[in-house]
Each structure stands twice: as structure tokens, then as C-alpha cells.
Coordinates of C-alpha atoms and ligand atoms in Angstrom, one line a residue:
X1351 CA 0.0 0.0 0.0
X1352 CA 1.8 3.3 -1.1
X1353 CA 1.5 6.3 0.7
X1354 CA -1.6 7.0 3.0
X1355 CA -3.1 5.5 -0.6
X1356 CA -6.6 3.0 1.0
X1357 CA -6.9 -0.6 0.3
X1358 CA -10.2 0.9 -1.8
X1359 CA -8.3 3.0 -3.7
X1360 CA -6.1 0.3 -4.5
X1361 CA -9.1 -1.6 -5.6
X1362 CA -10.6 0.7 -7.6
X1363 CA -7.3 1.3 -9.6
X1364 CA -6.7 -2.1 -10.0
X1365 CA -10.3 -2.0 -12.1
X1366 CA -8.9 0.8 -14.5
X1367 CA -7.6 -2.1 -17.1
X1368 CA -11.6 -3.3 -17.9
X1369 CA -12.7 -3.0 -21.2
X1370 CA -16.3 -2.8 -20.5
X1371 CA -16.8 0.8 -19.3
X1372 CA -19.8 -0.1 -17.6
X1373 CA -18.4 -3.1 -15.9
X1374 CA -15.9 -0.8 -14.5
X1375 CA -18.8 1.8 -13.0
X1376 CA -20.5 -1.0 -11.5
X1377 CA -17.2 -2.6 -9.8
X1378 CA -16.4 0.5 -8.6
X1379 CA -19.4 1.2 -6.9
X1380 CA -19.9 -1.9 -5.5
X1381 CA -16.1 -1.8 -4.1
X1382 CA -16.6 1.6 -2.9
X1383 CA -20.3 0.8 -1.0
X1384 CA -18.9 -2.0 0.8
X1385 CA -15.4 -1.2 1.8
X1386 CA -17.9 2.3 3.3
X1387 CA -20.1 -0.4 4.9
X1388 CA -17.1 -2.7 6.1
X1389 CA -15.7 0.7 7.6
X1390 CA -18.9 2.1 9.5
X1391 CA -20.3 -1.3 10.5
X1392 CA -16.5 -2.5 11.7
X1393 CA -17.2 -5.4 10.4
X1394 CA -15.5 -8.5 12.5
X1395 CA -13.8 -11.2 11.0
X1396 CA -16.3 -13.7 12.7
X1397 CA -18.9 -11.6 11.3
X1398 CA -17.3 -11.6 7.4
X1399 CA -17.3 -15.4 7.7
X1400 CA -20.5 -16.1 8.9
X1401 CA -21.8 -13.8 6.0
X1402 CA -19.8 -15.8 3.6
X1403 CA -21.2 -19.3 5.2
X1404 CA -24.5 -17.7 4.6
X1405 CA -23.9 -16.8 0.9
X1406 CA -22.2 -19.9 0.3
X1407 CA -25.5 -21.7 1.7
X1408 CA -27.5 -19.3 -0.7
X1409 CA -26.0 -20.6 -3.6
X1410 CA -26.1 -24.6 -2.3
X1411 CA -30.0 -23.9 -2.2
X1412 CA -30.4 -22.9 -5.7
X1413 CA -31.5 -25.8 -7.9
X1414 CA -33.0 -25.6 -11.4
X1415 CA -36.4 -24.9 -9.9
X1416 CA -35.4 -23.3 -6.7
X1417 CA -33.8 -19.9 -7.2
X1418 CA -32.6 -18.9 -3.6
X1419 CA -30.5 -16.1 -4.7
X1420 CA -33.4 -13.9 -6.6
X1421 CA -35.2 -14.5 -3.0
X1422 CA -32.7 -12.9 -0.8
X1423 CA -32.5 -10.1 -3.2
X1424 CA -36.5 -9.9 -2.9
X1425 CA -36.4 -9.7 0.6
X1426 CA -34.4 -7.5 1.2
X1427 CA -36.2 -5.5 -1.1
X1428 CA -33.5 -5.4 -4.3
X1429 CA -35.7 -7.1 -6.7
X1430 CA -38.3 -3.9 -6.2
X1431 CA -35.6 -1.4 -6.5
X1432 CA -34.4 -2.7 -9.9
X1433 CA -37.8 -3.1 -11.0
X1434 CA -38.5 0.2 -10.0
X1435 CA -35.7 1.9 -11.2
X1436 CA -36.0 0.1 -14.2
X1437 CA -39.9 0.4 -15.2
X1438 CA -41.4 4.1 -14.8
X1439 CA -44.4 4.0 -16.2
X1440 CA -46.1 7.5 -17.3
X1441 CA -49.4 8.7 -15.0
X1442 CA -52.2 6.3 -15.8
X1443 CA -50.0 3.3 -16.9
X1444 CA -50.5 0.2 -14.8
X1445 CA -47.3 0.3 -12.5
X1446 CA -45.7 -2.3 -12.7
X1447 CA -43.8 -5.2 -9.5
X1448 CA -41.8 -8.0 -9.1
X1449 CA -41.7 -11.2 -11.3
X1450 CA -41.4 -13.9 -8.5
X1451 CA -40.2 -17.5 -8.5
X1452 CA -43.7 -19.3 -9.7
X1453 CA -43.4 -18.2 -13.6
X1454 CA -41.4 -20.7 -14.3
X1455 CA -43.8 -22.9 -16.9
X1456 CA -45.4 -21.7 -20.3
X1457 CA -48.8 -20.9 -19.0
X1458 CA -51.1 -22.5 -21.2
X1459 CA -53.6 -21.0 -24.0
X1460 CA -56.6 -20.4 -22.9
X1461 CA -60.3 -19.0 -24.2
X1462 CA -61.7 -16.3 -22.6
X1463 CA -63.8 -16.7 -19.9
X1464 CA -61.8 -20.7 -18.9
X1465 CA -61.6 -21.8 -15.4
X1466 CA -57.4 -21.6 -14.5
X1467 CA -58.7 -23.1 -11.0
X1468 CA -58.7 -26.9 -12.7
X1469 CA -59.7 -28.3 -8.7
X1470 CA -62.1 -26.3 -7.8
X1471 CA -63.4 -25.3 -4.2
X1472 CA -61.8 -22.0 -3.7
X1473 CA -63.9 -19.6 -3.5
X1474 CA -65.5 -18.6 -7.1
X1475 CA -64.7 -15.5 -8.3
X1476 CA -64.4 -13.6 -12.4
X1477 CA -61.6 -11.5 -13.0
X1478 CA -61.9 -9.0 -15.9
X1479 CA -60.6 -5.9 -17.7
X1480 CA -59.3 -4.4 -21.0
X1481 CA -56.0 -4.2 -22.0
X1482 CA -55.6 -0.3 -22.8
X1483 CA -52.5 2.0 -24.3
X1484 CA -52.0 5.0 -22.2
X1485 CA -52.7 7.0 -25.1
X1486 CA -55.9 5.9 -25.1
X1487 CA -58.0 3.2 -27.4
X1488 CA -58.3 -0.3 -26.6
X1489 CA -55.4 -3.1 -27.6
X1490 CA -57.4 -5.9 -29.2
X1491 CA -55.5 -9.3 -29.4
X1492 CA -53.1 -7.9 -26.4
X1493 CA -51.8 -11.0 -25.0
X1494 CA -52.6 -11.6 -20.9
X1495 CA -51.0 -14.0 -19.1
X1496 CA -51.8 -14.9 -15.8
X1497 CA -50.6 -17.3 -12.5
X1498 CA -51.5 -17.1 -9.4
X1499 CA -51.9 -19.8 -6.1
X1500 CA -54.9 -22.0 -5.0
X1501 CA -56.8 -21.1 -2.6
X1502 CA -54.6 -22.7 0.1
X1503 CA -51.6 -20.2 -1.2
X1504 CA -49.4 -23.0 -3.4
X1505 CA -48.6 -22.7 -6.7
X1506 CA -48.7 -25.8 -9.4
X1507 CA -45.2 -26.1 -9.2
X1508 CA -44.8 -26.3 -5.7
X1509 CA -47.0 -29.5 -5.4
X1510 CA -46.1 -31.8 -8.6
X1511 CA -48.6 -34.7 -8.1
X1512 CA -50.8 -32.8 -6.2
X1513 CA -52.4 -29.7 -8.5
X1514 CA -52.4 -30.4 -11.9
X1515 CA -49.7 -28.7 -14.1
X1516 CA -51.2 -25.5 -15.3
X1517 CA -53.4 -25.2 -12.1
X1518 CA -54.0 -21.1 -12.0
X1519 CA -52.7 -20.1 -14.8
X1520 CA -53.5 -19.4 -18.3
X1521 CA -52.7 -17.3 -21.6
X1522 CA -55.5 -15.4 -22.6
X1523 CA -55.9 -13.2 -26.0
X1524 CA -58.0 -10.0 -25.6
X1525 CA -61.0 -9.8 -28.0
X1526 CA -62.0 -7.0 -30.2
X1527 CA -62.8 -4.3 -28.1
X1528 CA -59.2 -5.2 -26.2
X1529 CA -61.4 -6.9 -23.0
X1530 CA -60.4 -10.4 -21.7
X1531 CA -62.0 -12.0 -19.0
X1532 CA -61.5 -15.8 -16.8
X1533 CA -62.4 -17.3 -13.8
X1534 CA -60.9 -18.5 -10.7
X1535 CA -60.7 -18.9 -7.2
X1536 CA -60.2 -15.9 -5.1
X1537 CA -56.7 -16.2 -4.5
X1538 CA -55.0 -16.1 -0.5
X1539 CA -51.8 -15.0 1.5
X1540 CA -49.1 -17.6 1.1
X1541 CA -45.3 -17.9 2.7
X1542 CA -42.1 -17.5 0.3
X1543 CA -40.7 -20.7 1.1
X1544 CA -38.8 -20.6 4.1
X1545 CA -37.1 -24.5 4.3
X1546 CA -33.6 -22.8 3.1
X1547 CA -31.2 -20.0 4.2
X1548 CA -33.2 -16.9 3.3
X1549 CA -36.0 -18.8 5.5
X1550 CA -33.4 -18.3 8.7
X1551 CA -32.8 -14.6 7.8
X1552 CA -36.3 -14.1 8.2
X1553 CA -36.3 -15.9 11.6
X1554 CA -33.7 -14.5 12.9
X1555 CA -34.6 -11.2 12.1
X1556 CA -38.5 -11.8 13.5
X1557 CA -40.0 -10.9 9.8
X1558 CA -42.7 -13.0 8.9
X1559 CA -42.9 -14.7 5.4
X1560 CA -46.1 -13.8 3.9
X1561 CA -47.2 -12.4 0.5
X1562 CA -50.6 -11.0 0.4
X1563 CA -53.1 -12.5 -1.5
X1564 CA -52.5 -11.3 -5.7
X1565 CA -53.0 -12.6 -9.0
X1566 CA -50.0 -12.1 -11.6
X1567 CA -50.2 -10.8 -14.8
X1568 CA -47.6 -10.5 -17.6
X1569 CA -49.4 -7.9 -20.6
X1570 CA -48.1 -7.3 -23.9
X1571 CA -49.6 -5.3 -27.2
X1572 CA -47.7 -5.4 -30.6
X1573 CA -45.7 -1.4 -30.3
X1574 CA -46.4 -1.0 -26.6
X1575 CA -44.1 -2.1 -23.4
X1576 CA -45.1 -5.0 -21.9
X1577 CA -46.0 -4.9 -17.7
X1578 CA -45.3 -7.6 -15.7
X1579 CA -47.7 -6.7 -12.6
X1580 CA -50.2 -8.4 -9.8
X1581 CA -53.5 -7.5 -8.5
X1582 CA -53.8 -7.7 -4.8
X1583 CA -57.1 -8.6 -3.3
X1584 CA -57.9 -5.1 -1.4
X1585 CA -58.5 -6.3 2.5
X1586 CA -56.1 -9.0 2.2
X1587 CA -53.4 -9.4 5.1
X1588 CA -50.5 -8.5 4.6
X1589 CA -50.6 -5.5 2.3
X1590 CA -49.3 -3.4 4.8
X1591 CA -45.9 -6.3 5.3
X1592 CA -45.4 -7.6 2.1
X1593 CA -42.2 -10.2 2.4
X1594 CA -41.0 -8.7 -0.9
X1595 CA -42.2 -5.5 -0.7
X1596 CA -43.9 -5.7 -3.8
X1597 CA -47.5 -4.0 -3.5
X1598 CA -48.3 -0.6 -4.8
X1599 CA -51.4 0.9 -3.9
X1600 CA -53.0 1.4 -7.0
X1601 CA -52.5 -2.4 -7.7
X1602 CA -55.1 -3.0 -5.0
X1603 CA -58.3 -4.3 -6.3
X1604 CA -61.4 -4.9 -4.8
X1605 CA -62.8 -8.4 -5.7
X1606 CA -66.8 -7.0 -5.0
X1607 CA -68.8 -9.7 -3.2
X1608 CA -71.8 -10.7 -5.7
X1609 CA -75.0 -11.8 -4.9
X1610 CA -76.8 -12.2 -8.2
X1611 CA -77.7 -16.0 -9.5
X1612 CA -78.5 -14.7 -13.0
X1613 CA -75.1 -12.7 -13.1
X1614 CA -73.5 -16.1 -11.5
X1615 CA -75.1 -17.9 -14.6
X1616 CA -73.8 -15.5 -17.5
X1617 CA -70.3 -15.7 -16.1
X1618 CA -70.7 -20.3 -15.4
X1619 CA -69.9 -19.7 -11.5
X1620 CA -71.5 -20.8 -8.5
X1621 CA -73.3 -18.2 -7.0
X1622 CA -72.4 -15.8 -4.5
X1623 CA -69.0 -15.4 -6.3
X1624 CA -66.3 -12.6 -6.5
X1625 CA -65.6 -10.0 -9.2
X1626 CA -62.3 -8.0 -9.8
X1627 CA -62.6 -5.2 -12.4
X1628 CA -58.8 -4.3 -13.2
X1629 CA -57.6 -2.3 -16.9
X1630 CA -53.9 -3.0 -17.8
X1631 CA -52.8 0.5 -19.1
X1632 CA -49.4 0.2 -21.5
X1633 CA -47.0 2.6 -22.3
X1634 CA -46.0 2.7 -26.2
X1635 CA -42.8 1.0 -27.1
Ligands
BEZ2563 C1 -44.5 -14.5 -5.9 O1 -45.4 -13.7 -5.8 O2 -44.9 -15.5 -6.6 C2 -43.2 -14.4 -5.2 C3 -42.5 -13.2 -5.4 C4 -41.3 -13.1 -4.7 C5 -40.8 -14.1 -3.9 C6 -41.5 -15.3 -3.7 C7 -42.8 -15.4 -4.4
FE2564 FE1 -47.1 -14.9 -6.3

């Protein structure tokens, strides 16, 4: 070390040679933010190797359908920055939120108005809406895909042999007048699994693992942005702790209690059921 010359100076010199500018800027930073947090946190060396026993354990966790890293980042809130940083919709464009773990499988095509809920005794409910550009007019044949739980808060994937494959979800095709429209079961809370390391940071730091109750939707429309988004159900726990962080308010949708057999008829669902009006509002590409 020459001079009174830092070990993060050092560092960051030592980056000068990289001949992607940008991976240079983002090195830089990163050494810079933690040598700073090292410094004010006086970081033990007990401490730095139980960090690195927990990252280490991160990464043993992941599998090709378990992704433990992408949930540490989304609990401790970095999956919503990036998304945030990274989609700002214009006023009156449906905000967009996290991705999450469960889209892993093609949902599959669907005709308006199906059933995704293929088991049935959740709670009945329609959800339905027009797929919109922000500078106004319908966007017929927008493409709307959907996933969401059962109504005991697992997704198909999580219980192979258990729910059907393609259990809650489905790709739907907006008609004419850009509307689309399915049913379901009114969706509930459920935990981010907790069997693996990011499980014990929530422990350990008394945070409880609950997502409320949403619905996911991933919109596109030939020239427009697509918005990868949920619905929550408005009164739902949770909204006010989400373990990701993920709801916006004006995602919060009210699934209206109905009471109307000849309603419950036109739409094929057991009466009293559930409705959720919610427009999906794009940006132009
Ligand atoms: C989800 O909503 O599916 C989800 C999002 C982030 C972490 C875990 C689950
Ligand atoms: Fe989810």
C-alpha cells in the first residue's frame, strides 16, 4: 500500500484495465459501498465469515427450480428497486412489480372466460378488464397472461402430483374491443418458502414470510411495453408487510362480493362469487 493510498483506492485502480466501461462503473461502486459499509459497521472477521457461510449456503440452495439467490435479493427489497428503477411508467400506466419464482412454466392457452382453477373449491370469483395503451384506445389481441396460487396459497409447481400442471394459470388473448375476461378462485396469503437460508434470515430477524393474496399478470400489445404486474385482493393481510415488498397501492383491487344467480349464470360460476374489475394500461414501445 503506497502512501496513505486506502486498500479501496487500491481496488478501484486495479479496475482501470476493464474493457467494458460499464463493468468498471459498477465494480467501482460496488467496491466503494462496501469497503464504506465494512468501515462504519466495523465489520469483525467472525462476522465476514459467517456472511460468507450464509452466501455460500445461498448458492447450495439454488436448484433448477429453486432460485434462492433472486429471493434474498427480494427480501431485502433489491428485486423492487431494480424493477422500480428500471420500469417508470407514465401517469395512468399500470405500475408495474416483481416477477417472482412461480413463472417458471409456459402458461397455457386459454379461451376467454376458462376456469385456470382446474380443482375447484376455492372460493368462485371472475376477474376481468381491457387491456388499454395509455394514449388511449383499446389493444385488441393484447396477450394476458396470468398465474396465481390456490386457494390454500401453493402454486402448481410447488406441489407436482398434487395440483395439476397449469393449475392457476393461463394465456388469454383480448378480444375486439381489447377486454379479456376468466375465472378462478379468489386467491390467498401464502409464505415464500422458508425450508432454506433466506428462511433463517427471516427468523432470525422476526420478519414474517407472507405475500398477500394477488393474481400475476404478464401484458403485452404489438408497439407497446409489456408490464409484468399483480393485482392484490384489497383487505387481504399482509398489504401493509409484504415479504417482498412488492404491492403498490393502485394495484389494489377490490374483488366486489356478488349476490346475483342470474349474473353467476352468465359468467358459469356458483353463486355468490367474486368479481375483480382491473384495466392493464401500456406505455407505447
Ligand atoms: C410470488 O409472488 O410468486 C413471489 C415473489 C417473490 C418471492 C416469492 C414469491
Ligand atoms: Fe405470487
Amino acid at each position: 500500500m503506497a502512501g496513505d493510498r486506502t486498500v479501496t483506492d487500491e481496488v478501484v485502480d486495479s479496475l482501470r484495465g476493464s474493457a467494458d466501461p460499464r463493468l468498471r462503473e459498477l465494480l467501482t461502486g460496488l467496491v466503494r459501498h462496501l469497503h464504506a459499509f465494512a468501515r462504519e459497521a466495523r465489520l469483525t472477521q467472525q462476522e465476514w465469515e459467517r456472511a460468507i457461510g450464509f452466501l455460500t449456503a445461498t448458492g447450495q440452495a439454488c436448484t433448477d427450480t429453486r432460485q434462492e439467490f433472486i429471493l434474498l435479493s427480494d427480501v431485502l427489497g433489491l428485486s423492487m428497486l431494480v424493477e422500480t428503477i428500471n420500469n417508470r411508467q407514465g401517469p395512468g400506466a399500470t405500475e408495474s412489480t416483481v416477477l417472482g419464482p412461480f413463472h417458471m412454466t409456459e402458461s397455457p392457452v386459454r379461451e376467454l372466460g376458462a376456469n385456470i382453477d382446474l380443482v375447484g373449491g376455492g372460493e368462485p370469483c371472475v376477474v376481468s378488464g381491457r387491456v388499454l395503451s395509455r394514449d388511449g384506445g383499446p389493444l385488441p389481441g393484447a396477450v394476458v397472461d396470468v398465474w396465481q396460487a390456490d386457494g390454500n396459497g401453493f402454486y402448481d409447481v410447488q406441489q407436482p402430483g398434487v395440483q395439476p400442471a397449469g393449475n392457476g394459470r393461463g394465456l388469454f388473448t383480448a378480444d375486439d374491443e381489447g377486454r379479456f375476461w376468466f375465472r378462478t378462485c379468489v386467491p390467498s396469503p401464502y409464505p415464500i418458502p422458508t425450508d432454506g437460508p433466506v428462511g433463517g434470515l427471516l427468523r432470525a430477524t422476526g420478519r414474517h414470510p407472507y405475500r398477500p393474496a394477488h393474481v400475476h399478470f404478464i401484458a403485452s400489445a404489438e408497439g407497446h411495453a409489456p408490464v409484468t404486474t399483480h393485482i392484490f385482493v384489497a383487505g387481504s393481510d399482509y398489504l401493509d408487510s409484504d415479504a417482498v415488498f412488492a404491492v403498490k397501492p393502485r394495484l389494489v383491487a377490490n374483488f366486489a362480493p356478488v349476490d346475483d344467480p342470474s349474473a353467476a349464470r352468465d359468467f358459469g360460476v356458483a353463486n355468490p362469487f367474486r368479481h375483480a374489475r382491473f384495466d392493464l394500461v401500456l406505455e407505447r414501445a
